[in-house]
Amino acid sequence: MPPHTEKLGSMLSSTLLGRLSPSSQKSTTTDTTEVDAAAAALDECSIMDKGQADLPALPIPPLEQTLARYQESIRPLTTDEEYVRMDKAVQEFKTSGQATALDERLREKSKECQSRSTSWLAEWWDDWAYFTHRDSSTFYVNYYFGFQDDPRMPTQTARAALLVSLALEFRQLIATRTLTPDMARNAPFCMNMYQYLFNYTRISGLKEDCAVGFPYETNNHICVVRNGKFYIFETQLDPSKPSSVLSPREIMIQLERIKKMADDDKTSVPAVGILSTGQRDQAAQDRVTLFEAHGSNKAHMAKIESSMFVLCLDSTSPKTAEEFSRALWHGDGASRWFDKCFQLIVFANGRAGMNGEHSKMDATPTSRLCRYLIDEAQARALPDFRNLNAEDLYEIASALDKPQPLKFVSSSKLSNAIEKAHGYFKETVDAHEMVPTEFKGYGKGLIKTFKMSPDAYVQMALQLAYYRKHGEFVATYESAATRKYRHGRTETARSCSNESKAFCLAMENEDVGFKARAAACRAAVARHAQYTAWAVDGQAVDRHLLGLRLIRGSDEPIPALFADPVFARTCRWRLSTSQISDDCFIAYGWGEVVPDGYGCAYMVKETELDFCITSLKLGSRELGNYIVEALEDMRFMFEEVRKIEKAEAAQAAQVAAAAEALSHAERSGELAMASKSMYPSSPTSAQFREGRVAVPDYALIARSPSPARPPMPAPRTSLFFQKYDPVLRTALARSAMAMAQEKYWSGIDEIAFDIGGGSGSPVPPKMVLSTSPPSTTPASGAVAGGANSASEAEAGAGTGERRPSTGQVVIATRPRSDSGTQRTFMAILMGEDGILSRLRSKRVSSNLKDSSSPPTSPQ
């Protein structure tokens, strides 16, 4: 990187994060001139900032257009009487001077924000949508992704270390401004949200929360939580040298240390993580209680909040889809810190995912980070220790500072707060239904053959399912990104429309044929695709109406349009939806946004459609069943229409062919012969053309069968993922995972801490796990204690056994945590004093014993 570029990159990084200093106690977005000046200076030499200075400002649609589209959007949600009343309110507001004044003020604010290179909405959005939200962020704001399983079946610390290492690489791309911009049709998206991806946290406050960010340069530590206990460790060997980042193996050593420290620590530690799960006002009070309990608690919390991110090393092993989703959504509450920018979560069985905080960052940056972690992990070797000897492992481990435990101190008041937080957490978890629903019938591949947008198609299935379950139409939210504009976030794509209502009614009317139903569905899908395009272009209604409400002064009268209960009801999202289409995720979800509503996350994949439905026991499982039924009915409908259209086309072709034949016969003077041979009544060609002669049944082709289901991809045959591979979640895969981990720990047991080796061996025994079949013919020139001797040691062992060079038979099972081998292994990782001298003494004793043994006579 050229020196001037590095200097500018450092300036921009400091500017971006420095203005979110801990002392600010407020998410500051007003002073962005310095940020964008730095971005403009970098634009010619920075990859990440390419085109950012040229991004257009978030538009404000014409007032009349917004009101007309709003009025149309509420028609399916209102009665005739309500609609007449709202129509009157809209007309009064449109012709009033207040509407014009509010709109003009909003446009003036937009111009002022453009001069500061920000958006007119950005300064309101964080507070209105998130920071003033008083319900629990854990259940009603945060979201999660579940990663595809790694086919290599790694251990928990191996996978966690590799994911952490890759996250550090991604962070460095942001720090050096070398991350390629997100693009759409060769146009860059706004990259502003990436500054909040690392070293950022939400802070609970009374009545309103805030955001705090910390500079990259001085905060290179990671927070790890296990069993409700928090630890931190630095990711650089030398903080003054950014290039001295820990390797995956070194990170794995630190994680093994943390696991041992957490599992061995039987002392009672306050479960402060649970304090981040409560309602926000209560969380703010609990934060004060935590700091008052002891002076060191504030410093410990500062370490968590300034860390890059939180890594959760769970001791659980979720297996089912619901267990996996719930563990990622809320877990046990105590082994999390939900206010952190994001949390990587790795389970004991090697499964992994993330939980993201939503206030300053939508899901697109975090989904790109997760995709990077999963894709890059495919081509990277998993870290392990099995090719090291004891001295080398000790040398690596001893060079690392031990992880620092954050020993929070409790008080009676803090204990009461934690107990109440546990009570609220359990009550909220028990009140919720979270039902992952997998539809394997088809995916976007088949939907595209119907010539429709897959996302809009699924939205219509959701509308039909909700109507069949509840018998009504409700305001439905789908998130649409507006990142094509500077500091753009989202706009609402309203899924419930006049066309979607007509489609649902047609599907429930037995008198309506397949063709009419299919036409209604196509109209509804087209309408939703059009509205989504408007939302992406900033031409929908909700953000503009929000701006008009927020720009109004507190001393100004509330327009009748905004005061009417219908306005609140038609902006109350009882069905909140959003989708991702990335096959690297196998789970995705969040909570409902209103108590009587559903949170419905879905993933549109090539051959399947996956949903996760959350509610306060409104019948999430039943809604999932209705979704499956709607998708099956829609497929059947379109396939039947396809058959009908083929038959009609064939009939029309037959009629046309017969008419053409008769016309040709007339022209050639052979009408009588043609008529006699084809039809006894001898119709004329004119009768054929006028449709007065029916084509006999035998002339029609038979209906074609339904198209075959797209073939499932072949199972994985290598260590790496292939696109569209099925998820490894079967019982066989879980068995393979268990076997792989047993094999790994068998290798740890074989490190030869019992110190075999030949007499006078100058090379210490290496830690080698031989995965090849035992060989009965040792290779010549084998080095004592090396890889060949490991193969020799296994040669005489029976099934399930290994024979180290000492001749002792060792059963191939994972060593118990209290076994000598495991204690020795962990002593090396922990850098325990004197461990090497004890190993060397044991090796010398073993060598002397071997040299004093009488030689064995040849057989």
CSV table of C-alpha atoms in Angstrom, one decimal, residues 83-482:
chain,number,residue,atom,x,y,z
A,83,TYR,CA,-61.7,4.2,3.3
A,84,VAL,CA,-64.2,7.0,2.6
A,85,ARG,CA,-63.1,8.7,5.8
A,86,MET,CA,-59.4,8.3,5.0
A,87,ASP,CA,-60.0,9.6,1.5
A,88,LYS,CA,-61.5,12.7,2.9
A,89,ALA,CA,-58.5,13.1,5.3
A,90,VAL,CA,-56.0,12.7,2.5
A,91,GLN,CA,-57.7,15.3,0.4
A,92,GLU,CA,-57.9,17.8,3.3
A,93,PHE,CA,-54.3,17.3,4.1
A,94,LYS,CA,-53.2,17.6,0.4
A,95,THR,CA,-55.0,20.9,0.0
A,96,SER,CA,-54.1,22.3,3.4
A,97,GLY,CA,-51.3,24.8,3.8
A,98,GLN,CA,-49.8,22.7,6.5
A,99,ALA,CA,-49.0,19.8,4.2
A,100,THR,CA,-47.2,22.1,1.8
A,101,ALA,CA,-45.3,23.8,4.6
A,102,LEU,CA,-44.2,20.5,6.1
A,103,ASP,CA,-43.1,19.1,2.8
A,104,GLU,CA,-41.1,22.3,2.0
A,105,ARG,CA,-39.4,22.2,5.4
A,106,LEU,CA,-38.5,18.5,4.8
A,107,ARG,CA,-36.9,19.4,1.5
A,108,GLU,CA,-35.0,22.2,3.0
A,109,LYS,CA,-33.7,19.8,5.6
A,110,SER,CA,-32.7,17.4,2.9
A,111,LYS,CA,-30.6,20.1,1.1
A,112,GLU,CA,-28.9,21.0,4.4
A,113,CYS,CA,-28.1,17.4,5.0
A,114,GLN,CA,-26.7,17.0,1.5
A,115,SER,CA,-24.3,19.8,2.2
A,116,ARG,CA,-23.0,17.7,5.0
A,117,SER,CA,-22.9,14.6,2.8
A,118,THR,CA,-25.5,12.7,4.8
A,119,SER,CA,-29.2,11.7,4.4
A,120,TRP,CA,-32.2,13.6,5.7
A,121,LEU,CA,-33.5,10.4,7.2
A,122,ALA,CA,-30.3,9.1,8.8
A,123,GLU,CA,-30.4,11.6,11.7
A,124,TRP,CA,-33.9,10.5,12.7
A,125,TRP,CA,-33.8,6.8,11.8
A,126,ASP,CA,-31.5,5.5,14.5
A,127,ASP,CA,-33.5,7.2,17.3
A,128,TRP,CA,-37.0,6.6,16.0
A,129,ALA,CA,-36.6,3.0,14.8
A,130,TYR,CA,-34.1,1.7,17.5
A,131,PHE,CA,-32.8,3.8,20.3
A,132,THR,CA,-36.2,4.9,21.6
A,133,HIS,CA,-37.4,1.3,21.3
A,134,ARG,CA,-38.0,0.2,24.9
A,135,ASP,CA,-38.6,-3.5,24.5
A,136,SER,CA,-35.8,-6.1,24.7
A,137,SER,CA,-33.3,-5.9,21.9
A,138,THR,CA,-32.6,-9.6,22.3
A,139,PHE,CA,-36.0,-10.7,21.3
A,140,TYR,CA,-37.4,-7.8,19.2
A,141,VAL,CA,-34.4,-6.1,17.4
A,142,ASN,CA,-31.5,-8.5,17.0
A,143,TYR,CA,-31.3,-11.1,14.2
A,144,TYR,CA,-29.2,-14.2,13.6
A,145,PHE,CA,-27.7,-16.3,10.8
A,146,GLY,CA,-26.9,-20.0,11.0
A,147,PHE,CA,-23.8,-21.1,9.0
A,148,GLN,CA,-23.6,-24.2,6.8
A,149,ASP,CA,-21.9,-27.0,8.6
A,150,ASP,CA,-18.2,-27.6,7.8
A,151,PRO,CA,-17.9,-31.0,6.0
A,152,ARG,CA,-14.6,-31.6,7.7
A,153,MET,CA,-16.4,-31.8,11.1
A,154,PRO,CA,-13.9,-29.6,13.0
A,155,THR,CA,-13.7,-29.4,16.8
A,156,GLN,CA,-15.2,-26.4,18.4
A,157,THR,CA,-12.0,-24.5,19.0
A,158,ALA,CA,-10.6,-25.4,15.6
A,159,ARG,CA,-13.6,-23.9,13.8
A,160,ALA,CA,-13.9,-20.9,16.1
A,161,ALA,CA,-10.2,-20.1,15.6
A,162,LEU,CA,-10.5,-20.2,11.8
A,163,LEU,CA,-13.6,-18.1,11.9
A,164,VAL,CA,-12.0,-15.5,14.2
A,165,SER,CA,-8.9,-15.4,12.0
A,166,LEU,CA,-11.0,-14.7,8.9
A,167,ALA,CA,-13.0,-12.0,10.7
A,168,LEU,CA,-9.7,-10.3,11.5
A,169,GLU,CA,-8.8,-10.4,7.8
A,170,PHE,CA,-12.2,-8.8,6.9
A,171,ARG,CA,-11.7,-6.1,9.6
A,172,GLN,CA,-8.3,-5.4,8.1
A,173,LEU,CA,-9.9,-4.9,4.6
A,174,ILE,CA,-12.1,-2.3,6.2
A,175,ALA,CA,-9.3,-0.6,8.1
A,176,THR,CA,-7.1,-0.3,4.9
A,177,ARG,CA,-10.1,0.6,2.7
A,178,THR,CA,-9.4,-2.3,0.4
A,179,LEU,CA,-12.8,-4.0,0.7
A,180,THR,CA,-14.6,-3.9,-2.7
A,181,PRO,CA,-17.8,-2.0,-2.6
A,182,ASP,CA,-21.2,-3.7,-2.7
A,183,MET,CA,-22.6,-3.3,-6.2
A,184,ALA,CA,-25.9,-3.5,-8.0
A,185,ARG,CA,-25.8,-3.3,-11.8
A,186,ASN,CA,-22.3,-2.0,-11.8
A,187,ALA,CA,-23.3,0.9,-9.4
A,188,PRO,CA,-21.7,1.0,-5.9
A,189,PHE,CA,-23.8,0.9,-2.8
A,190,CYS,CA,-23.2,3.1,0.2
A,191,MET,CA,-20.5,1.6,2.4
A,192,ASN,CA,-21.2,3.8,5.4
A,193,MET,CA,-22.5,1.1,7.6
A,194,TYR,CA,-19.3,-0.9,7.5
A,195,GLN,CA,-17.7,1.5,10.0
A,196,TYR,CA,-20.0,0.0,12.6
A,197,LEU,CA,-19.2,-3.7,11.9
A,198,PHE,CA,-16.4,-4.0,14.4
A,199,ASN,CA,-15.5,-2.3,17.7
A,200,TYR,CA,-19.0,-0.9,18.2
A,201,THR,CA,-21.6,-1.4,20.9
A,202,ARG,CA,-25.1,-0.2,21.8
A,203,ILE,CA,-25.4,1.4,25.3
A,204,SER,CA,-28.7,1.1,27.2
A,205,GLY,CA,-30.1,4.4,28.6
A,206,LEU,CA,-33.2,5.6,30.3
A,207,LYS,CA,-35.8,6.6,27.7
A,208,GLU,CA,-33.2,6.4,24.9
A,209,ASP,CA,-30.1,4.3,24.0
A,210,CYS,CA,-27.0,5.5,22.2
A,211,ALA,CA,-24.1,4.0,20.1
A,212,VAL,CA,-20.4,4.0,20.9
A,213,GLY,CA,-17.6,3.1,18.6
A,214,PHE,CA,-13.9,2.6,19.4
A,215,PRO,CA,-10.8,3.2,17.2
A,216,TYR,CA,-9.3,0.2,15.5
A,217,GLU,CA,-5.8,1.2,16.2
A,218,THR,CA,-6.0,0.8,20.0
A,219,ASN,CA,-8.6,-1.9,20.4
A,220,ASN,CA,-7.5,-5.2,19.0
A,221,HIS,CA,-8.8,-7.5,21.6
A,222,ILE,CA,-11.6,-10.1,21.4
A,223,CYS,CA,-14.1,-10.9,24.1
A,224,VAL,CA,-14.8,-14.6,24.6
A,225,VAL,CA,-17.7,-15.8,26.8
A,226,ARG,CA,-18.2,-19.4,28.0
A,227,ASN,CA,-20.4,-20.7,30.9
A,228,GLY,CA,-21.4,-17.1,31.6
A,229,LYS,CA,-17.8,-16.1,32.2
A,230,PHE,CA,-16.1,-13.4,30.1
A,231,TYR,CA,-12.4,-13.3,29.0
A,232,ILE,CA,-10.4,-11.1,26.6
A,233,PHE,CA,-7.2,-11.7,24.7
A,234,GLU,CA,-5.2,-9.6,22.3
A,235,THR,CA,-5.0,-10.6,18.7
A,236,GLN,CA,-1.6,-9.0,18.0
A,237,LEU,CA,1.7,-10.2,19.4
A,238,ASP,CA,2.9,-6.6,19.3
A,239,PRO,CA,0.2,-3.9,19.4
A,240,SER,CA,2.6,-1.5,17.6
A,241,LYS,CA,2.8,-3.8,14.6
A,242,PRO,CA,-0.6,-4.5,12.9
A,243,SER,CA,1.1,-7.3,10.9
A,244,SER,CA,1.8,-9.3,14.1
A,245,VAL,CA,-1.7,-10.8,14.1
A,246,LEU,CA,-2.2,-14.2,15.7
A,247,SER,CA,-2.3,-17.2,13.5
A,248,PRO,CA,-5.3,-19.6,13.6
A,249,ARG,CA,-3.2,-22.0,15.6
A,250,GLU,CA,-2.3,-19.4,18.1
A,251,ILE,CA,-5.9,-18.3,18.4
A,252,MET,CA,-6.9,-21.9,18.9
A,253,ILE,CA,-4.4,-22.1,21.8
A,254,GLN,CA,-6.0,-19.1,23.4
A,255,LEU,CA,-9.5,-20.6,23.0
A,256,GLU,CA,-8.3,-23.9,24.5
A,257,ARG,CA,-7.0,-22.0,27.4
A,258,ILE,CA,-10.3,-20.1,27.9
A,259,LYS,CA,-12.2,-23.4,27.7
A,260,LYS,CA,-10.1,-24.9,30.4
A,261,MET,CA,-10.2,-21.8,32.6
A,262,ALA,CA,-14.0,-21.5,32.3
A,263,ASP,CA,-14.6,-25.2,32.8
A,264,ASP,CA,-12.3,-25.5,35.8
A,265,ASP,CA,-13.5,-22.4,37.5
A,266,LYS,CA,-16.2,-23.5,39.9
A,267,THR,CA,-16.5,-20.2,41.7
A,268,SER,CA,-19.7,-18.2,41.6
A,269,VAL,CA,-19.4,-15.4,39.1
A,270,PRO,CA,-22.2,-12.9,38.5
A,271,ALA,CA,-23.9,-13.7,35.2
A,272,VAL,CA,-23.7,-10.2,33.8
A,273,GLY,CA,-24.5,-11.3,30.3
A,274,ILE,CA,-28.2,-11.7,31.3
A,275,LEU,CA,-28.4,-8.0,31.9
A,276,SER,CA,-28.3,-7.3,28.2
A,277,THR,CA,-31.5,-9.3,27.6
A,278,GLY,CA,-34.0,-7.1,29.5
A,279,GLN,CA,-36.2,-4.2,28.6
A,280,ARG,CA,-34.1,-1.2,27.8
A,281,ASP,CA,-35.0,1.0,30.7
A,282,GLN,CA,-34.4,-1.9,33.1
A,283,ALA,CA,-31.1,-2.7,31.3
A,284,ALA,CA,-30.0,0.9,31.9
A,285,GLN,CA,-30.8,0.7,35.6
A,286,ASP,CA,-29.0,-2.7,35.8
A,287,ARG,CA,-26.0,-1.1,34.1
A,288,VAL,CA,-25.8,1.5,36.9
A,289,THR,CA,-26.3,-1.2,39.5
A,290,LEU,CA,-23.4,-3.2,38.0
A,291,PHE,CA,-21.0,-0.2,38.2
A,292,GLU,CA,-22.1,0.6,41.7
A,293,ALA,CA,-21.4,-3.0,42.9
A,294,HIS,CA,-17.6,-2.5,42.5
A,295,GLY,CA,-15.2,-0.1,40.9
A,296,SER,CA,-13.6,-2.7,38.7
A,297,ASN,CA,-16.9,-3.7,37.0
A,298,LYS,CA,-16.9,-0.5,34.9
A,299,ALA,CA,-13.4,-1.2,33.6
A,300,HIS,CA,-14.4,-4.8,32.8
A,301,MET,CA,-17.5,-3.7,30.9
A,302,ALA,CA,-15.4,-1.2,29.0
A,303,LYS,CA,-13.2,-4.1,27.8
A,304,ILE,CA,-16.3,-6.0,26.5
A,305,GLU,CA,-17.7,-2.9,24.8
A,306,SER,CA,-14.5,-1.8,23.1
A,307,SER,CA,-13.6,-5.3,21.9
A,308,MET,CA,-13.7,-6.1,18.2
A,309,PHE,CA,-16.7,-8.5,18.7
A,310,VAL,CA,-17.8,-11.2,21.1
A,311,LEU,CA,-17.1,-14.9,20.5
A,312,CYS,CA,-19.4,-17.3,22.3
A,313,LEU,CA,-18.0,-20.8,23.0
A,314,ASP,CA,-21.2,-22.6,24.0
A,315,SER,CA,-21.0,-25.9,25.8
A,316,THR,CA,-24.3,-27.1,24.2
A,317,SER,CA,-24.7,-29.0,20.9
A,318,PRO,CA,-27.9,-28.1,19.2
A,319,LYS,CA,-29.1,-30.7,16.7
A,320,THR,CA,-32.6,-29.9,15.4
A,321,ALA,CA,-33.4,-26.9,13.4
A,322,GLU,CA,-35.4,-25.3,16.2
A,323,GLU,CA,-32.7,-26.0,18.8
A,324,PHE,CA,-30.1,-24.4,16.4
A,325,SER,CA,-32.3,-21.3,15.7
A,326,ARG,CA,-33.1,-20.7,19.4
A,327,ALA,CA,-29.5,-21.1,20.4
A,328,LEU,CA,-28.5,-18.5,17.9
A,329,TRP,CA,-31.4,-16.2,18.7
A,330,HIS,CA,-31.2,-16.1,22.5
A,331,GLY,CA,-29.1,-19.1,23.9
A,332,ASP,CA,-29.1,-19.3,27.6
A,333,GLY,CA,-29.0,-15.5,27.9
A,334,ALA,CA,-26.0,-15.4,30.3
A,335,SER,CA,-23.3,-16.5,27.8
A,336,ARG,CA,-24.0,-13.6,25.4
A,337,TRP,CA,-23.7,-9.8,25.3
A,338,PHE,CA,-26.5,-8.8,22.9
A,339,ASP,CA,-25.5,-5.1,22.7
A,340,LYS,CA,-22.3,-5.9,20.9
A,341,CYS,CA,-22.0,-5.2,17.1
A,342,PHE,CA,-22.1,-8.9,16.4
A,343,GLN,CA,-21.4,-12.2,18.2
A,344,LEU,CA,-19.8,-15.2,16.6
A,345,ILE,CA,-21.3,-18.3,18.2
A,346,VAL,CA,-19.7,-21.7,18.0
A,347,PHE,CA,-21.2,-24.8,19.7
A,348,ALA,CA,-19.5,-27.9,21.2
A,349,ASN,CA,-20.4,-30.0,18.1
A,350,GLY,CA,-18.7,-27.5,15.7
A,351,ARG,CA,-21.9,-25.8,14.4
A,352,ALA,CA,-21.7,-22.0,14.2
A,353,GLY,CA,-23.6,-18.8,13.5
A,354,MET,CA,-23.8,-15.2,14.4
A,355,ASN,CA,-26.2,-12.8,16.2
A,356,GLY,CA,-26.2,-9.2,15.0
A,357,GLU,CA,-27.2,-5.9,16.7
A,358,HIS,CA,-29.5,-4.0,14.3
A,359,SER,CA,-29.5,-0.3,15.3
A,360,LYS,CA,-26.6,1.1,13.3
A,361,MET,CA,-26.3,-1.6,10.7
A,362,ASP,CA,-28.7,-3.6,8.6
A,363,ALA,CA,-28.1,-7.2,7.7
A,364,THR,CA,-26.4,-6.7,4.4
A,365,PRO,CA,-22.9,-5.9,5.8
A,366,THR,CA,-23.1,-8.7,8.4
A,367,SER,CA,-24.3,-11.2,5.7
A,368,ARG,CA,-21.3,-10.3,3.5
A,369,LEU,CA,-19.0,-10.8,6.5
A,370,CYS,CA,-20.5,-14.2,7.2
A,371,ARG,CA,-20.3,-15.2,3.6
A,372,TYR,CA,-16.6,-14.3,3.6
A,373,LEU,CA,-16.0,-16.4,6.7
A,374,ILE,CA,-17.8,-19.4,5.2
A,375,ASP,CA,-16.4,-19.2,1.7
A,376,GLU,CA,-12.8,-18.5,2.8
A,377,ALA,CA,-12.9,-21.3,5.4
A,378,GLN,CA,-13.5,-23.8,2.6
A,379,ALA,CA,-10.0,-23.2,1.2
A,380,ARG,CA,-8.1,-22.9,4.5
A,381,ALA,CA,-6.6,-25.7,6.6
A,382,LEU,CA,-8.1,-26.2,10.0
A,383,PRO,CA,-5.6,-25.4,12.8
A,384,ASP,CA,-4.4,-28.2,15.0
A,385,PHE,CA,-1.3,-29.2,17.0
A,386,ARG,CA,-0.7,-32.7,15.7
A,387,ASN,CA,2.3,-32.0,13.6
A,388,LEU,CA,4.2,-30.3,16.5
A,389,ASN,CA,6.5,-31.8,19.1
A,390,ALA,CA,6.0,-30.8,22.7
A,391,GLU,CA,8.9,-28.3,22.7
A,392,ASP,CA,7.5,-26.4,19.7
A,393,LEU,CA,4.0,-26.3,21.1
A,394,TYR,CA,5.3,-25.0,24.4
A,395,GLU,CA,7.4,-22.4,22.6
A,396,ILE,CA,4.4,-21.1,20.7
A,397,ALA,CA,2.1,-21.2,23.7
A,398,SER,CA,4.6,-19.5,26.1
A,399,ALA,CA,4.9,-16.6,23.7
A,400,LEU,CA,1.3,-15.8,24.1
A,401,ASP,CA,-0.1,-13.8,27.0
A,402,LYS,CA,-2.7,-15.7,28.8
A,403,PRO,CA,-6.3,-14.6,28.3
A,404,GLN,CA,-7.5,-12.2,30.9
A,405,PRO,CA,-10.6,-13.2,32.9
A,406,LEU,CA,-13.0,-10.4,33.6
A,407,LYS,CA,-13.9,-11.1,37.2
A,408,PHE,CA,-17.0,-9.0,37.9
A,409,VAL,CA,-17.8,-8.4,41.6
A,410,SER,CA,-21.3,-8.9,42.8
A,411,SER,CA,-23.4,-7.2,45.5
A,412,SER,CA,-26.8,-8.0,46.9
A,413,LYS,CA,-28.4,-5.4,44.7
A,414,LEU,CA,-26.7,-6.8,41.6
A,415,SER,CA,-27.6,-10.3,42.5
A,416,ASN,CA,-31.3,-9.3,42.7
A,417,ALA,CA,-31.0,-7.5,39.4
A,418,ILE,CA,-29.5,-10.7,37.8
A,419,GLU,CA,-32.2,-12.9,39.3
A,420,LYS,CA,-35.0,-10.6,37.9
A,421,ALA,CA,-33.3,-10.5,34.5
A,422,HIS,CA,-33.2,-14.3,34.5
A,423,GLY,CA,-36.9,-14.4,35.4
A,424,TYR,CA,-37.8,-12.0,32.5
A,425,PHE,CA,-35.6,-13.9,30.1
A,426,LYS,CA,-37.2,-17.3,30.9
A,427,GLU,CA,-40.7,-15.8,30.8
A,428,THR,CA,-40.1,-14.3,27.4
A,429,VAL,CA,-38.4,-17.4,26.0
A,430,ASP,CA,-41.3,-19.6,27.2
A,431,ALA,CA,-43.9,-17.2,25.7
A,432,HIS,CA,-42.5,-17.5,22.2
A,433,GLU,CA,-42.9,-20.0,19.4
A,434,MET,CA,-40.1,-20.2,17.0
A,435,VAL,CA,-40.8,-22.7,14.2
A,436,PRO,CA,-38.3,-23.3,11.3
A,437,THR,CA,-40.3,-24.6,8.3
A,438,GLU,CA,-38.4,-26.2,5.4
A,439,PHE,CA,-40.2,-26.5,2.1
A,440,LYS,CA,-38.4,-29.0,-0.1
A,441,GLY,CA,-40.9,-29.1,-3.0
A,442,TYR,CA,-39.2,-26.5,-5.2
A,443,GLY,CA,-37.3,-23.2,-5.1
A,444,LYS,CA,-36.5,-20.2,-7.2
A,445,GLY,CA,-35.4,-22.5,-10.1
A,446,LEU,CA,-39.0,-23.6,-10.8
A,447,ILE,CA,-40.5,-20.2,-9.9
A,448,LYS,CA,-38.4,-18.6,-12.7
A,449,THR,CA,-39.9,-21.1,-15.2
A,450,PHE,CA,-43.3,-19.5,-14.3
A,451,LYS,CA,-41.8,-16.1,-15.4
A,452,MET,CA,-42.2,-14.4,-12.0
A,453,SER,CA,-40.0,-12.8,-9.4
A,454,PRO,CA,-39.2,-15.5,-6.8
A,455,ASP,CA,-39.4,-13.0,-3.9
A,456,ALA,CA,-42.7,-11.6,-5.0
A,457,TYR,CA,-44.0,-15.1,-5.5
A,458,VAL,CA,-43.1,-16.1,-2.0
A,459,GLN,CA,-44.7,-12.9,-0.6
A,460,MET,CA,-48.0,-13.9,-2.3
A,461,ALA,CA,-47.7,-17.3,-0.7
A,462,LEU,CA,-47.4,-15.6,2.7
A,463,GLN,CA,-50.4,-13.4,2.0
A,464,LEU,CA,-52.5,-16.5,1.1
A,465,ALA,CA,-51.3,-18.5,4.1
A,466,TYR,CA,-52.1,-15.6,6.5
A,467,TYR,CA,-55.5,-15.2,5.0
A,468,ARG,CA,-56.3,-18.9,5.2
A,469,LYS,CA,-55.3,-19.0,8.9
A,470,HIS,CA,-56.8,-15.7,10.2
A,471,GLY,CA,-59.4,-14.8,7.6
A,472,GLU,CA,-58.2,-11.2,7.3
A,473,PHE,CA,-55.7,-9.0,5.5
A,474,VAL,CA,-53.1,-7.1,7.5
A,475,ALA,CA,-50.3,-4.6,6.9
A,476,THR,CA,-47.2,-6.5,5.8
A,477,TYR,CA,-43.7,-5.2,5.9
A,478,GLU,CA,-40.9,-6.4,3.6
A,479,SER,CA,-37.5,-4.7,3.9
A,480,ALA,CA,-36.1,-3.0,0.8
A,481,ALA,CA,-32.6,-1.6,0.9
A,482,THR,CA,-32.0,2.0,-0.3
